[in-house]
CSV table of C-alpha atoms in Angstrom, one decimal:
chain,number,residue,atom,x,y,z
A,55,ASP,CA,99.0,-102.6,64.7
A,56,SER,CA,98.1,-105.9,63.1
A,57,ALA,CA,95.2,-107.4,61.4
A,58,LEU,CA,94.0,-110.8,60.2
A,59,VAL,CA,91.4,-112.3,57.9
A,60,ALA,CA,89.5,-115.4,59.0
A,61,THR,CA,87.5,-117.3,56.3
A,62,ASP,CA,85.1,-120.0,57.4
A,63,GLY,CA,86.8,-120.2,60.8
A,64,ARG,CA,90.4,-120.4,59.5
A,65,ILE,CA,93.0,-117.7,59.5
A,66,THR,CA,93.8,-117.0,55.9
A,67,TRP,CA,95.9,-113.8,56.2
A,68,VAL,CA,97.9,-112.0,58.9
A,69,GLY,CA,99.8,-108.8,58.5
A,70,PRO,CA,100.1,-105.0,59.3
A,71,LYS,CA,96.7,-103.3,59.5
A,72,SER,CA,97.9,-100.9,56.8
A,73,GLU,CA,98.1,-103.8,54.3
A,74,LEU,CA,94.7,-105.3,55.1
A,75,LYS,CA,92.4,-105.9,52.2
A,76,ALA,CA,89.2,-107.1,53.8
A,77,PRO,CA,86.8,-109.0,51.6
A,78,ALA,CA,83.6,-107.2,50.6
A,79,GLY,CA,81.0,-107.6,53.3
A,80,ALA,CA,83.4,-108.9,55.9
A,81,ALA,CA,82.4,-108.5,59.5
A,82,VAL,CA,85.0,-106.4,61.4
A,83,GLN,CA,85.9,-107.0,65.0
A,84,ASP,CA,88.1,-104.6,67.0
A,85,LEU,CA,90.4,-106.8,69.1
A,86,THR,CA,92.5,-104.0,70.6
A,87,GLY,CA,94.1,-105.2,73.8
A,88,LYS,CA,93.4,-108.8,73.1
A,89,PHE,CA,95.4,-111.8,71.8
A,90,VAL,CA,94.6,-114.0,68.9
A,91,MET,CA,96.4,-117.2,68.3
A,92,PRO,CA,96.0,-120.4,66.2
A,93,GLY,CA,94.7,-123.5,67.8
A,94,LEU,CA,96.9,-125.4,70.3
A,95,ILE,CA,97.9,-129.0,69.6
A,96,ASP,CA,98.2,-131.3,72.6
A,97,LEU,CA,100.5,-134.2,71.7
A,98,HIS,CA,100.0,-136.2,74.9
A,99,THR,CA,96.4,-137.0,76.0
A,100,HIS,CA,94.4,-140.0,77.0
A,101,VAL,CA,90.8,-139.4,75.8
A,102,SER,CA,88.0,-141.0,77.8
A,103,ASN,CA,90.4,-142.7,80.1
A,104,SER,CA,88.6,-141.8,83.4
A,105,ASP,CA,85.5,-140.3,85.0
A,106,VAL,CA,87.8,-137.7,86.6
A,107,VAL,CA,87.9,-139.7,89.8
A,108,MET,CA,89.0,-143.1,88.6
A,109,GLN,CA,91.1,-144.2,85.7
A,110,ASP,CA,89.7,-147.2,83.8
A,111,PRO,CA,89.8,-146.9,80.0
A,112,VAL,CA,88.1,-150.3,79.5
A,113,ARG,CA,85.1,-149.0,81.5
A,114,PHE,CA,85.1,-145.4,80.5
A,115,PHE,CA,86.2,-145.5,76.8
A,116,THR,CA,82.9,-144.6,75.2
A,117,ARG,CA,81.7,-142.5,72.3
A,118,GLU,CA,80.2,-140.1,74.8
A,119,GLY,CA,83.4,-139.9,76.8
A,120,VAL,CA,85.6,-139.3,73.8
A,121,THR,CA,83.2,-136.6,72.5
A,122,ARG,CA,83.1,-135.0,76.0
A,123,ASP,CA,86.9,-134.9,76.2
A,124,LEU,CA,87.3,-133.6,72.6
A,125,GLN,CA,84.8,-130.8,73.4
A,126,LEU,CA,86.7,-129.9,76.6
A,127,TYR,CA,90.0,-129.8,74.7
A,128,ALA,CA,88.5,-127.5,72.1
A,129,SER,CA,87.0,-125.2,74.8
A,130,TYR,CA,90.6,-124.7,76.1
A,131,GLY,CA,91.9,-123.9,72.6
A,132,ALA,CA,93.3,-127.3,71.6
A,133,THR,CA,92.2,-127.9,68.1
A,134,SER,CA,94.0,-131.2,67.8
A,135,VAL,CA,95.0,-133.9,70.3
A,136,VAL,CA,97.1,-137.1,70.1
A,137,SER,CA,95.7,-139.8,72.4
A,138,GLN,CA,98.7,-141.8,73.5
A,139,GLY,CA,98.3,-145.6,73.8
A,140,THR,CA,95.1,-146.2,75.8
A,141,ASP,CA,92.5,-146.2,73.1
A,142,GLN,CA,90.0,-149.0,72.4
A,143,LYS,CA,89.4,-150.2,68.9
A,144,PRO,CA,87.4,-150.1,66.8
A,145,LEU,CA,85.7,-147.0,68.4
A,146,VAL,CA,88.8,-144.7,68.3
A,147,TYR,CA,89.4,-145.4,64.6
A,148,GLU,CA,85.7,-145.0,63.8
A,149,ILE,CA,85.6,-141.5,65.5
A,150,ARG,CA,88.9,-140.5,63.8
A,151,GLU,CA,87.6,-141.5,60.3
A,152,GLU,CA,84.2,-139.7,60.9
A,153,GLN,CA,86.2,-136.6,61.7
A,154,ARG,CA,88.4,-136.9,58.6
A,155,LYS,CA,85.3,-136.9,56.4
A,156,GLY,CA,84.4,-133.4,57.4
A,157,ARG,CA,85.4,-130.6,59.7
A,158,PRO,CA,84.9,-131.5,63.3
A,159,ASN,CA,83.4,-129.0,65.8
A,160,VAL,CA,85.5,-130.6,68.6
A,161,ALA,CA,89.3,-131.1,68.8
A,162,ARG,CA,90.7,-133.3,66.0
A,163,LEU,CA,91.7,-136.8,67.2
A,164,PHE,CA,94.9,-138.5,66.4
A,165,THR,CA,95.7,-141.8,68.0
A,166,ALA,CA,98.4,-144.3,69.0
A,167,GLY,CA,95.7,-146.9,69.4
A,168,ARG,CA,97.1,-149.5,71.9
A,169,GLY,CA,100.6,-148.7,73.2
A,170,PHE,CA,103.4,-151.1,74.1
A,171,THR,CA,105.0,-152.0,77.5
A,172,VAL,CA,106.1,-155.4,78.9
A,173,LYS,CA,104.6,-157.8,81.4
A,174,GLU,CA,105.0,-156.2,84.9
A,175,GLY,CA,105.8,-152.9,83.1
A,176,PHE,CA,104.1,-149.5,83.5
A,177,PRO,CA,101.1,-148.8,83.0
A,178,THR,CA,99.6,-152.3,83.0
A,179,ASN,CA,99.7,-152.5,86.8
A,180,LYS,CA,96.4,-152.3,88.9
A,181,GLY,CA,95.2,-148.8,89.2
A,182,ASN,CA,96.5,-147.8,85.8
A,183,VAL,CA,95.5,-149.4,82.4
A,184,PRO,CA,95.8,-153.2,82.7
A,185,GLY,CA,94.8,-155.1,79.6
A,186,ILE,CA,95.2,-152.1,77.2
A,187,PRO,CA,98.9,-151.9,76.0
A,188,TYR,CA,100.5,-154.8,74.2
A,189,GLU,CA,102.9,-156.7,76.5
A,190,PRO,CA,105.4,-158.5,74.3
A,191,SER,CA,108.0,-160.8,76.0
A,192,THR,CA,110.4,-161.1,73.0
A,193,PRO,CA,111.4,-159.0,70.0
A,194,GLN,CA,109.6,-161.4,67.7
A,195,GLU,CA,106.4,-161.1,69.6
A,196,ALA,CA,106.8,-157.3,69.6
A,197,ALA,CA,107.3,-157.3,65.9
A,198,ALA,CA,104.2,-159.4,65.3
A,199,GLN,CA,102.1,-157.2,67.6
A,200,MET,CA,103.4,-154.1,65.8
A,201,GLU,CA,102.3,-155.6,62.5
A,202,GLU,CA,98.8,-156.1,64.0
A,203,LEU,CA,98.7,-152.5,65.2
A,204,ALA,CA,100.0,-151.2,61.9
A,205,ALA,CA,97.0,-152.7,60.2
A,206,GLU,CA,94.8,-150.3,62.2
A,207,LYS,CA,96.8,-147.4,60.8
A,208,PRO,CA,97.5,-145.5,64.0
A,209,ASP,CA,98.9,-142.0,63.7
A,210,VAL,CA,101.8,-142.7,66.0
A,211,VAL,CA,103.0,-145.7,68.1
A,212,LYS,CA,103.7,-145.3,71.9
A,213,ILE,CA,106.1,-147.4,74.0
A,214,TRP,CA,106.2,-147.1,77.7
A,215,VAL,CA,109.9,-147.5,78.2
A,216,ASP,CA,110.7,-146.4,81.8
A,217,ASP,CA,110.5,-148.3,85.0
A,218,ARG,CA,109.0,-145.4,87.0
A,219,PHE,CA,112.1,-145.1,89.2
A,220,GLY,CA,112.4,-148.9,89.7
A,221,ASP,CA,108.8,-149.6,90.5
A,222,PHE,CA,108.1,-151.6,87.4
A,223,LYS,CA,109.9,-153.7,84.7
A,224,LYS,CA,111.6,-151.5,82.1
A,225,THR,CA,111.0,-152.3,78.4
A,226,PRO,CA,114.3,-153.8,77.0
A,227,ILE,CA,115.9,-152.0,74.1
A,228,ASP,CA,115.7,-155.1,71.8
A,229,ILE,CA,111.9,-155.1,72.2
A,230,SER,CA,111.7,-151.3,71.6
A,231,LYS,CA,113.9,-151.7,68.6
A,232,ALA,CA,111.7,-154.4,67.1
A,233,ILE,CA,108.6,-152.2,67.6
A,234,ILE,CA,110.4,-149.2,66.1
A,235,ASP,CA,111.7,-151.1,63.1
A,236,VAL,CA,108.3,-152.4,62.1
A,237,ALA,CA,106.6,-149.1,62.8
A,238,HIS,CA,109.2,-147.3,60.5
A,239,LYS,CA,108.7,-149.9,57.9
A,240,HIS,CA,105.0,-148.8,57.8
A,241,GLY,CA,105.9,-145.1,57.9
A,242,ILE,CA,104.7,-144.6,61.5
A,243,LYS,CA,106.5,-142.4,63.9
A,244,VAL,CA,107.2,-143.8,67.4
A,245,VAL,CA,107.1,-141.9,70.7
A,246,ALA,CA,108.4,-143.1,74.1
A,247,HIS,CA,107.2,-142.6,77.7
A,248,VAL,CA,110.5,-142.2,79.4
């Protein structure tokens, strides 16, 4: 026994049907037996990372691929996505800024830009995403790379920390801490692949 008002595609009021004050001329839809929910937010995606068969963000990270993925997410009800660490610049930032100038008709894009791991760490091995994440060897190098990333203004920072059950080198805590300290200095939240 509920009702809602949507104005220009946004839910502006929700409450009991008895309290509904519909705007004059509003279109009315009976949704008895159906569910209405706000858009979903997917906090862990990798847009345009593959052609569905093979993963290769260097080859497949294109405007067309990003648009295709953002349309697909929207079709499943995800109105916003965070692409976590495999994005190519400047394209990802161009698309994000274009979206922020208006109201996108695809999922909103938030990005970690390039993520962080270490040499021989996951996911820079063959078959995953070699050449995309930063691979610092020291805390000083990590801090400098984080400063470089911060200049791009990512929405979050991603660190691949784990060793995938001993298959790869784990990111040492002193390198993670250097990344976190610089990110926090710039007001950027950090997420970890653990």
